[in-house]
Amino acid sequence: MTRIWKPFLLLAIAVLASPVFAEAGPNTLRIGYTEFPPIEYQNEQGEPAGFFIDLTREVVKEAGYTPEFIYLPVSRIYLYLKTGAIDLWPGLSGIPSLQGEVLESWVNAYPVQLSAWYLETSEPLLHFDQLEGKTVIVIGGYTYGGLRAWLEASDRIVLTEAPNNRAALEMLKLKRGDYVLDYRQPVEAILTQPADNMIRESELRSRYSAWLFSLASPRAALLREELDDAYLRLVSRGEAPPLRDPDSSFVIPGYPEGPR
């Protein structure tokens, strides 16, 4: 019976993993996006928003395509990039679990800094090894470019999870952890409460935003070339930020080699 039912089980799993989207025309690009304000997020009207979303919209239109934004949790974005259910994601470069599954754009539009946030009574981080013996608060759904998996495998650092950025800061204030692992832009956007002035930052590493094209699509290489060229045209007209030098990125001493 197990052998009989196994093919049907595998088929059911495949069907559940495949989204049901409306038929898209040849000039429509399906673009996944997630909750990562102010870089990308869904606003109160249920529409895609954020400065990377705005730039993506302009670049896609400049390349001659129509954008179709699809709001997804980041884990589903990874899955849909691997299966080709979406064409691209305006995300971050160098994600280990997507190596061999995507093509990254050559251009880098925005630097994104990963930091350790702590109370003013704690020590700033000058070396990654200072996290040993500490409790680190992480955000649910964030992989931190593979760093979370490294931390979970470590027996020298304790992890506790918060459901979102604001909750992580509140946990820090209640001393339920020593440091919060979070990106600079989302945290700076919510540092609005009076008690937030006790929170400090130590940068761990900088990464760059990139457009990630699904290699499951036969036109991935063409799309990368077309969008890169479109971005360069926008830059030449002063309508997009200048190119960034990826070699200027920062990494705190002692940062694990694997997640780099």
XYZ file of N, CA, C and O in Angstrom, residues 17-188:
688
model
N 2.837 22.875 -3.568
C 3.984 23.780 -3.637
C 3.913 24.716 -4.828
O 4.632 25.698 -4.887
N 3.024 24.407 -5.800
C 2.924 25.223 -6.993
C 1.790 26.223 -6.827
O 0.655 25.834 -6.581
N 2.068 27.514 -6.940
C 1.017 28.510 -6.776
C 0.079 28.530 -7.965
O 0.438 28.110 -9.066
N -1.120 29.020 -7.755
C -2.081 29.188 -8.834
C -2.172 30.686 -9.126
O -2.813 31.437 -8.399
N -1.483 31.118 -10.182
C -1.496 32.512 -10.575
C -2.283 32.659 -11.871
O -2.397 31.711 -12.657
N -2.810 33.845 -12.089
C -3.470 34.115 -13.360
C -2.453 34.053 -14.495
O -1.264 34.302 -14.300
N -2.931 33.699 -15.674
C -2.049 33.599 -16.834
C -1.399 34.955 -17.103
O -2.061 35.993 -17.145
N -0.081 34.941 -17.264
C 0.656 36.176 -17.511
C 1.090 36.246 -18.962
O 1.429 35.230 -19.578
N 1.074 37.440 -19.506
C 1.505 37.633 -20.873
C 3.017 37.546 -20.994
O 3.741 37.579 -19.994
N 3.547 37.467 -22.203
C 4.998 37.306 -22.404
C 5.814 38.505 -21.918
O 7.000 38.363 -21.633
N 5.180 39.653 -21.833
C 5.900 40.850 -21.373
C 5.653 41.164 -19.903
O 6.049 42.230 -19.424
N 5.010 40.241 -19.207
C 4.759 40.435 -17.780
C 5.802 39.677 -16.966
O 6.086 38.511 -17.255
N 6.376 40.348 -15.977
C 7.334 39.708 -15.087
C 6.688 39.524 -13.718
O 6.204 40.498 -13.121
N 6.684 38.296 -13.222
C 6.185 38.018 -11.884
C 7.318 38.276 -10.886
O 8.366 37.630 -10.949
N 7.068 39.208 -9.987
C 8.114 39.669 -9.067
C 7.665 39.406 -7.639
O 6.670 39.977 -7.178
N 8.375 38.533 -6.939
C 8.069 38.297 -5.541
C 8.622 39.414 -4.674
O 9.665 39.992 -4.978
N 7.897 39.733 -3.599
C 8.426 40.676 -2.616
C 7.905 40.280 -1.241
O 6.918 39.547 -1.113
N 8.592 40.750 -0.208
C 8.268 40.309 1.144
C 8.241 41.489 2.104
O 8.380 42.643 1.699
N 8.076 41.205 3.378
C 7.974 42.253 4.396
C 9.368 42.600 4.903
O 9.941 41.885 5.731
N 9.916 43.692 4.393
C 11.253 44.129 4.767
C 11.314 45.656 4.666
O 12.063 46.220 3.892
N 10.455 46.341 5.460
C 10.404 47.801 5.361
C 11.680 48.442 5.890
O 12.312 47.892 6.790
N 12.073 49.580 5.337
C 11.411 50.345 4.265
C 11.873 49.943 2.868
O 11.567 50.639 1.901
N 12.604 48.842 2.770
C 13.144 48.428 1.470
C 12.045 47.864 0.578
O 11.899 48.249 -0.582
N 11.261 46.948 1.120
C 10.093 46.431 0.408
C 9.089 45.916 1.438
O 9.462 45.347 2.458
N 7.811 46.160 1.163
C 6.765 45.741 2.083
C 5.403 45.947 1.436
O 5.301 46.542 0.352
N 4.366 45.454 2.084
C 2.998 45.681 1.619
C 2.377 46.775 2.475
O 2.343 46.663 3.705
N 1.883 47.838 1.842
C 1.332 48.959 2.599
C -0.088 48.667 3.074
O -0.628 47.574 2.834
N -0.703 49.631 3.737
C -2.022 49.437 4.318
C -3.096 49.201 3.259
O -4.161 48.664 3.565
N -2.844 49.619 2.045
C -3.791 49.393 0.953
C -3.560 48.053 0.252
O -4.222 47.730 -0.737
N -2.617 47.266 0.777
C -2.323 45.972 0.175
C -1.488 46.068 -1.086
O -1.446 45.119 -1.885
N -0.795 47.184 -1.266
C 0.005 47.396 -2.463
C 1.490 47.280 -2.155
O 1.916 47.560 -1.030
N 2.310 46.890 -3.131
C 3.764 46.831 -2.918
C 4.333 48.224 -2.714
O 3.944 49.169 -3.408
N 5.227 48.355 -1.751
C 5.803 49.659 -1.441
C 7.246 49.477 -0.998
O 7.715 48.357 -0.765
N 7.962 50.595 -0.870
C 9.360 50.557 -0.470
C 10.256 51.078 -1.572
O 9.919 51.005 -2.760
N 11.431 51.601 -1.191
C 12.277 52.236 -2.202
C 12.860 51.249 -3.210
O 13.086 51.600 -4.362
N 13.057 49.983 -2.805
C 13.559 49.006 -3.782
C 12.433 48.562 -4.719
O 12.670 48.260 -5.886
N 11.213 48.540 -4.208
C 10.068 48.236 -5.061
C 9.892 49.335 -6.107
O 9.677 49.057 -7.299
N 9.991 50.589 -5.666
C 9.849 51.710 -6.611
C 10.916 51.646 -7.698
O 10.624 51.857 -8.887
N 12.153 51.358 -7.296
C 13.226 51.268 -8.283
C 12.995 50.086 -9.223
O 13.191 50.201 -10.441
N 12.585 48.955 -8.667
C 12.324 47.772 -9.495
C 11.244 48.061 -10.529
O 11.375 47.680 -11.707
N 10.195 48.734 -10.104
C 9.107 49.080 -11.029
C 9.636 49.917 -12.190
O 9.298 49.665 -13.362
N 10.475 50.901 -11.885
C 11.007 51.773 -12.940
C 11.939 51.017 -13.874
O 11.910 51.214 -15.093
N 12.781 50.155 -13.314
C 13.729 49.400 -14.138
C 12.992 48.418 -15.045
O 13.316 48.284 -16.234
N 12.001 47.722 -14.503
C 11.240 46.757 -15.298
C 10.511 47.461 -16.447
O 10.502 46.973 -17.590
N 9.911 48.607 -16.156
C 9.226 49.351 -17.214
C 10.211 49.861 -18.263
O 9.924 49.838 -19.462
N 11.374 50.331 -17.807
C 12.402 50.802 -18.738
C 12.869 49.679 -19.656
O 13.218 49.919 -20.829
N 12.865 48.445 -19.141
C 13.280 47.282 -19.933
C 12.183 46.801 -20.874
O 12.417 45.882 -21.666
N 10.993 47.400 -20.774
C 9.917 47.050 -21.695
C 8.958 45.990 -21.178
O 8.199 45.411 -21.967
N 8.956 45.754 -19.871
C 8.088 44.742 -19.286
C 7.054 45.376 -18.359
O 7.192 46.530 -17.938
N 6.031 44.589 -18.045
C 5.013 44.999 -17.089
C 5.227 44.239 -15.790
O 5.241 43.000 -15.797
N 5.420 44.921 -14.661
C 5.650 44.205 -13.402
C 4.346 43.705 -12.784
O 3.332 44.401 -12.772
N 4.387 42.492 -12.265
C 3.288 41.933 -11.474
C 3.880 41.523 -10.128
O 4.603 40.530 -10.034
N 3.611 42.302 -9.103
C 4.193 42.050 -7.787
C 3.327 41.073 -6.998
O 2.099 41.224 -6.941
N 3.985 40.104 -6.375
C 3.286 39.065 -5.609
C 3.868 39.029 -4.202
O 5.064 38.765 -4.026
N 3.041 39.301 -3.210
C 3.475 39.375 -1.811
C 3.574 37.977 -1.223
O 2.612 37.199 -1.249
N 4.757 37.645 -0.684
C 5.024 36.291 -0.218
C 5.920 36.313 1.020
O 6.726 37.226 1.178
N 5.803 35.296 1.887
C 6.833 35.128 2.919
C 8.146 34.754 2.250
O 8.155 34.165 1.161
N 9.257 35.081 2.890
C 10.548 34.902 2.234
C 10.818 33.434 1.913
O 11.437 33.115 0.887
N 10.350 32.517 2.765
C 10.567 31.092 2.482
C 9.859 30.674 1.203
O 10.375 29.847 0.439
N 8.678 31.244 0.956
C 7.959 30.921 -0.276
C 8.627 31.563 -1.482
O 8.613 30.991 -2.582
N 9.229 32.734 -1.294
C 9.981 33.351 -2.387
C 11.132 32.442 -2.805
O 11.359 32.219 -4.001
N 11.854 31.898 -1.836
C 12.954 30.984 -2.160
C 12.437 29.799 -2.970
O 13.037 29.387 -3.970
N 11.304 29.217 -2.518
C 10.735 28.059 -3.202
C 10.316 28.413 -4.620
O 10.613 27.679 -5.572
N 9.646 29.552 -4.781
C 9.136 29.919 -6.099
C 10.246 30.325 -7.065
O 10.103 30.177 -8.275
N 11.354 30.838 -6.529
C 12.510 31.085 -7.396
C 13.090 29.768 -7.892
O 13.499 29.646 -9.050
N 13.105 28.783 -7.025
C 13.663 27.482 -7.408
C 12.784 26.762 -8.430
O 13.293 26.046 -9.286
N 11.467 26.957 -8.339
C 10.558 26.272 -9.259
C 10.240 27.093 -10.496
O 9.672 26.568 -11.456
N 10.563 28.382 -10.473
C 10.255 29.236 -11.605
C 8.855 29.827 -11.564
O 8.400 30.407 -12.558
N 8.165 29.708 -10.416
C 6.825 30.279 -10.298
C 6.861 31.803 -10.324
O 5.879 32.448 -10.696
N 7.989 32.386 -9.909
C 8.202 33.828 -10.081
C 9.470 34.019 -10.894
O 10.350 33.160 -10.909
N 9.535 35.141 -11.589
C 10.687 35.412 -12.452
C 11.870 35.978 -11.682
O 13.022 35.668 -11.990
N 11.568 36.817 -10.687
C 12.670 37.463 -9.973
C 12.205 37.975 -8.625
O 11.012 38.040 -8.333
N 13.202 38.327 -7.823
C 12.956 38.910 -6.507
C 13.947 40.040 -6.285
O 15.148 39.847 -6.447
N 13.484 41.234 -5.935
C 14.400 42.283 -5.497
C 14.826 41.991 -4.060
O 14.112 42.323 -3.110
N 15.966 41.338 -3.918
C 16.384 40.863 -2.605
C 17.818 41.216 -2.291
O 18.298 42.290 -2.653
N 18.502 40.290 -1.636
C 19.880 40.508 -1.224
C 20.808 39.532 -1.942
O 20.422 38.405 -2.253
N 22.017 39.955 -2.166
C 22.998 39.119 -2.852
C 23.566 38.063 -1.909
O 23.507 38.190 -0.685
N 24.110 37.008 -2.502
C 24.883 36.025 -1.754
C 24.116 35.175 -0.765
O 24.604 34.919 0.334
N 22.919 34.714 -1.123
C 22.139 33.846 -0.239
C 22.554 32.395 -0.497
O 22.331 31.868 -1.595
N 23.157 31.717 0.488
C 23.689 30.370 0.245
C 22.660 29.375 -0.279
O 22.954 28.587 -1.172
N 21.441 29.396 0.263
C 20.437 28.406 -0.136
C 19.916 28.623 -1.552
O 19.228 27.773 -2.099
N 20.262 29.755 -2.163
C 19.833 30.020 -3.537
C 20.979 29.897 -4.537
O 20.777 30.146 -5.726
N 22.150 29.514 -4.069
C 23.275 29.335 -4.991
C 22.945 28.215 -5.983
O 22.525 27.131 -5.608
N 23.140 28.500 -7.264
C 22.815 27.534 -8.306
C 21.359 27.547 -8.711
O 20.963 26.831 -9.631
N 20.551 28.379 -8.024
C 19.118 28.459 -8.321
C 18.748 29.789 -8.976
O 17.687 29.900 -9.590
N 19.609 30.790 -8.842
C 19.298 32.129 -9.352
C 20.519 32.736 -10.029
O 21.656 32.317 -9.796
N 20.255 33.733 -10.855
C 21.292 34.617 -11.376
C 21.114 35.963 -10.695
O 19.996 36.492 -10.643
N 22.186 36.521 -10.172
C 22.114 37.839 -9.552
C 22.439 38.913 -10.580
O 23.273 38.705 -11.463
N 21.788 40.043 -10.443
C 22.111 41.174 -11.312
C 23.563 41.584 -11.088
O 24.120 41.398 -10.000
N 24.167 42.157 -12.119
C 25.533 42.641 -11.977
C 25.562 43.941 -11.199
O 26.530 44.233 -10.501
N 24.506 44.729 -11.328
C 24.480 46.028 -10.665
C 24.062 45.862 -9.205
O 23.317 44.950 -8.847
N 24.573 46.738 -8.355
C 24.230 46.776 -6.940
C 23.682 48.163 -6.640
O 24.401 49.151 -6.743
N 22.408 48.202 -6.247
C 21.760 49.496 -6.087
C 21.913 50.071 -4.690
O 22.211 51.255 -4.530
N 21.698 49.239 -3.680
C 21.683 49.749 -2.312
C 22.531 48.859 -1.399
O 22.415 47.629 -1.449
N 23.336 49.445 -0.530
C 23.982 48.646 0.515
C 22.974 48.362 1.627
O 22.134 49.201 1.936
N 23.063 47.180 2.201
C 22.181 46.794 3.305
C 23.062 46.289 4.439
O 23.805 45.318 4.266
N 22.982 46.951 5.597
C 23.882 46.634 6.701
C 23.193 45.733 7.725
O 22.095 46.054 8.196
N 23.857 44.633 8.047
C 23.402 43.760 9.127
C 24.130 44.179 10.396
O 25.359 44.314 10.399
N 23.364 44.397 11.472
C 23.952 44.915 12.705
C 23.513 44.113 13.919
O 22.512 43.380 13.874
N 24.271 44.267 14.993
C 23.876 43.775 16.306
C 23.432 44.986 17.117
O 24.195 45.935 17.288
N 22.185 44.952 17.601
C 21.620 46.057 18.364
C 21.620 45.676 19.835
O 21.300 44.537 20.195
N 21.968 46.623 20.694
C 22.146 46.310 22.108
C 21.797 47.527 22.956
O 21.676 48.657 22.450
N 21.626 47.320 24.250
C 21.348 48.418 25.164
C 22.625 49.176 25.480
O 23.722 48.613 25.450
N 22.493 50.435 25.803
C 23.652 51.287 26.050
C 24.505 50.800 27.216
O 25.677 51.177 27.324
N 23.947 49.947 28.066
C 24.702 49.402 29.188
C 25.559 48.201 28.799
O 26.351 47.710 29.608
N 25.396 47.720 27.570
C 26.178 46.582 27.091
C 27.376 47.054 26.287
O 27.466 48.229 25.906
N 28.279 46.132 26.003
C 29.481 46.476 25.241
C 29.202 46.456 23.746
O 28.487 45.575 23.248
N 29.754 47.403 22.999
C 29.659 47.321 21.539
C 30.469 46.126 21.037
O 31.414 45.685 21.689
N 30.085 45.624 19.889
C 30.813 44.494 19.302
C 31.947 45.012 18.428
O 31.729 45.772 17.484
N 33.156 44.600 18.754
C 34.325 44.910 17.941
C 34.854 43.665 17.237
O 35.639 43.763 16.305
N 34.404 42.499 17.728
C 34.810 41.209 17.162
C 33.625 40.259 17.307
O 32.924 40.281 18.328
N 33.416 39.422 16.302
C 32.266 38.530 16.308
C 32.294 37.562 17.491
O 31.246 37.146 17.997
N 33.492 37.218 17.950
C 33.610 36.266 19.058
C 32.987 36.785 20.353
O 32.755 36.010 21.285
N 32.712 38.078 20.422
C 32.087 38.633 21.624
C 30.662 38.116 21.832
O 30.085 38.272 22.906
N 30.081 37.484 20.802
C 28.745 36.913 20.933
C 28.748 35.585 21.686
O 27.688 35.099 22.084
N 29.927 35.010 21.878
C 30.003 33.741 22.594
C 29.484 33.901 24.016
O 29.825 34.850 24.721
N 28.625 32.967 24.414
C 28.043 33.005 25.743
C 26.881 33.974 25.888
O 26.347 34.131 26.989
N 26.480 34.600 24.790
C 25.405 35.575 24.824
C 24.112 34.977 24.238
O 24.128 33.982 23.529
N 23.004 35.656 24.555
C 21.718 35.308 23.960
C 21.407 36.318 22.863
O 21.397 37.530 23.109
N 21.196 35.822 21.660
C 20.965 36.665 20.493
C 19.518 36.519 20.048
O 19.025 35.402 19.856
N 18.840 37.640 19.886
C 17.448 37.645 19.416
C 17.449 37.749 17.889
O 18.074 38.647 17.318
N 16.769 36.812 17.237
C 16.672 36.810 15.779
C 15.212 36.996 15.378
O 14.297 36.762 16.171
N 14.997 37.402 14.132
C 13.656 37.674 13.626
C 13.134 36.439 12.885
O 13.844 35.860 12.060
N 11.913 36.048 13.176
C 11.318 34.900 12.502
C 11.286 35.089 10.997
O 10.870 36.130 10.494
N 11.737 34.083 10.249
C 11.744 34.140 8.793
C 13.019 34.680 8.191
O 13.250 34.540 6.990
N 13.876 35.318 8.997
C 15.136 35.861 8.482
C 16.211 34.771 8.507
O 16.394 34.089 9.506
N 16.947 34.656 7.402
C 18.071 33.711 7.346
C 19.412 34.415 7.518
O 20.424 33.755 7.750
N 19.413 35.744 7.340
C 20.637 36.553 7.479
C 21.757 36.049 6.561
O 22.920 36.007 6.940
N 21.367 35.664 5.353
C 22.360 35.225 4.386
C 23.112 33.977 4.811
O 24.285 33.805 4.482
N 22.424 33.079 5.525
C 23.051 31.837 5.986
C 23.615 31.913 7.388
O 23.977 30.885 7.968
N 23.682 33.120 7.966
C 24.259 33.255 9.301
C 23.394 32.576 10.356
O 23.914 32.012 11.320
N 22.079 32.607 10.184
C 21.212 31.995 11.192
C 21.499 30.503 11.335
O 21.559 29.975 12.445
N 21.664 29.812 10.212
C 21.955 28.377 10.268
C 23.272 28.127 11.002
O 23.399 27.167 11.771
N 24.260 28.991 10.780
C 25.542 28.858 11.472
C 25.348 29.056 12.971
O 25.915 28.318 13.788
N 24.553 30.044 13.361
C 24.308 30.316 14.769
C 23.550 29.167 15.433
O 23.821 28.798 16.580
N 22.590 28.604 14.709
C 21.809 27.490 15.258
C 22.684 26.262 15.501
O 22.413 25.469 16.406
N 23.723 26.118 14.681
C 24.623 24.967 14.832
C 25.672 25.203 15.912
O 26.356 24.264 16.328
N 25.795 26.446 16.375
C 26.794 26.765 17.382
C 26.299 26.387 18.775
O 25.134 26.599 19.111
N 27.196 25.832 19.584
C 26.849 25.509 20.973
C 27.363 26.587 21.932
O 27.333 26.418 23.150
N 27.819 27.713 21.369
C 28.380 28.784 22.199
C 27.510 30.037 22.214
O 27.812 30.995 22.921
N 26.437 30.026 21.403
C 25.545 31.185 21.312
C 24.112 30.689 21.442
O 23.719 29.716 20.789
N 23.331 31.337 22.283
C 21.930 30.976 22.489
C 21.052 31.870 21.624
O 21.229 33.097 21.609
N 20.116 31.277 20.885
C 19.204 32.046 20.050
C 17.807 32.043 20.645
O 17.351 31.035 21.192
N 17.142 33.177 20.546
C 15.719 33.267 20.867
C 15.071 34.072 19.752
O 15.683 34.985 19.196
N 13.840 33.735 19.409
C 13.209 34.306 18.215
C 12.121 35.306 18.566
O 11.332 35.094 19.489
N 12.064 36.390 17.799
C 10.997 37.382 17.881
C 10.186 37.331 16.590
O 10.734 37.053 15.522
N 8.887 37.606 16.665
C 8.070 37.515 15.449
C 8.298 38.637 14.451
O 8.013 38.479 13.264
N 8.823 39.782 14.922
C 9.052 40.908 14.015
C 10.084 41.860 14.625
O 10.556 41.647 15.750
N 10.417 42.899 13.885
C 11.467 43.829 14.305
C 11.121 44.549 15.606
O 11.958 44.669 16.501
N 9.883 45.056 15.702
C 9.490 45.789 16.903
C 9.519 44.895 18.129
O 9.991 45.294 19.201
N 8.999 43.674 17.989
C 8.999 42.747 19.116
C 10.415 42.421 19.564
O 10.684 42.261 20.761
N 11.345 42.346 18.617
C 12.743 42.054 18.960
C 13.328 43.156 19.829
O 14.027 42.893 20.818
N 13.037 44.411 19.503
C 13.551 45.522 20.297
C 12.931 45.539 21.691
O 13.607 45.852 22.683
N 11.648 45.203 21.781
C 10.996 45.168 23.092
C 11.576 44.049 23.954
O 11.746 44.206 25.167
N 11.889 42.912 23.332
C 12.531 41.818 24.059
C 13.905 42.254 24.566
O 14.313 41.896 25.674
N 14.617 43.020 23.746
C 15.927 43.520 24.149
C 15.797 44.437 25.368
O 16.575 44.323 26.331
N 14.819 45.330 25.347
C 14.612 46.241 26.478
C 14.286 45.479 27.762
O 14.659 45.900 28.860
N 13.565 44.352 27.613
C 13.214 43.532 28.774
C 14.347 42.584 29.163
O 14.182 41.757 30.048
N 15.475 42.700 28.470
C 16.679 41.910 28.728
C 16.440 40.407 28.563
O 17.009 39.590 29.283
N 15.627 40.089 27.563
C 15.430 38.686 27.205
C 16.486 38.213 26.214
O 16.451 37.090 25.741
N 17.388 39.080 25.901
C 18.520 38.768 25.049
C 19.546 39.868 25.182
O 19.248 40.971 25.679
N 20.769 39.575 24.776
C 21.849 40.561 24.872
C 21.975 41.410 23.619
O 22.374 42.578 23.689
N 21.668 40.823 22.465
C 21.782 41.526 21.188
C 20.625 41.119 20.288
O 20.135 39.984 20.362
N 20.215 42.038 19.456
C 19.247 41.753 18.392
C 19.995 41.740 17.073
O 20.763 42.670 16.768
N 19.787 40.709 16.296
C 20.391 40.619 14.972
C 19.368 41.125 13.960
O 18.311 40.519 13.764
N 19.655 42.274 13.358
C 18.683 42.857 12.433
C 19.389 43.840 11.502
O 20.490 44.305 11.784
N 18.708 44.141 10.394
C 19.268 45.050 9.398
C 19.007 46.510 9.778
O 18.003 46.837 10.419
N 19.922 47.367 9.378
C 19.874 48.768 9.795
C 18.606 49.477 9.321
O 17.921 50.150 10.100
N 18.260 49.327 8.053
C 17.145 50.093 7.509
C 15.813 49.787 8.209
O 15.093 50.718 8.591
N 15.439 48.512 8.398
C 14.180 48.243 9.102
C 14.169 48.744 10.540
O 13.141 49.230 11.019
N 15.299 48.646 11.226
C 15.338 49.092 12.619
C 15.253 50.611 12.705
O 14.494 51.168 13.515
N 16.024 51.303 11.875
C 15.989 52.768 11.922
C 14.591 53.312 11.640
O 14.203 54.363 12.160
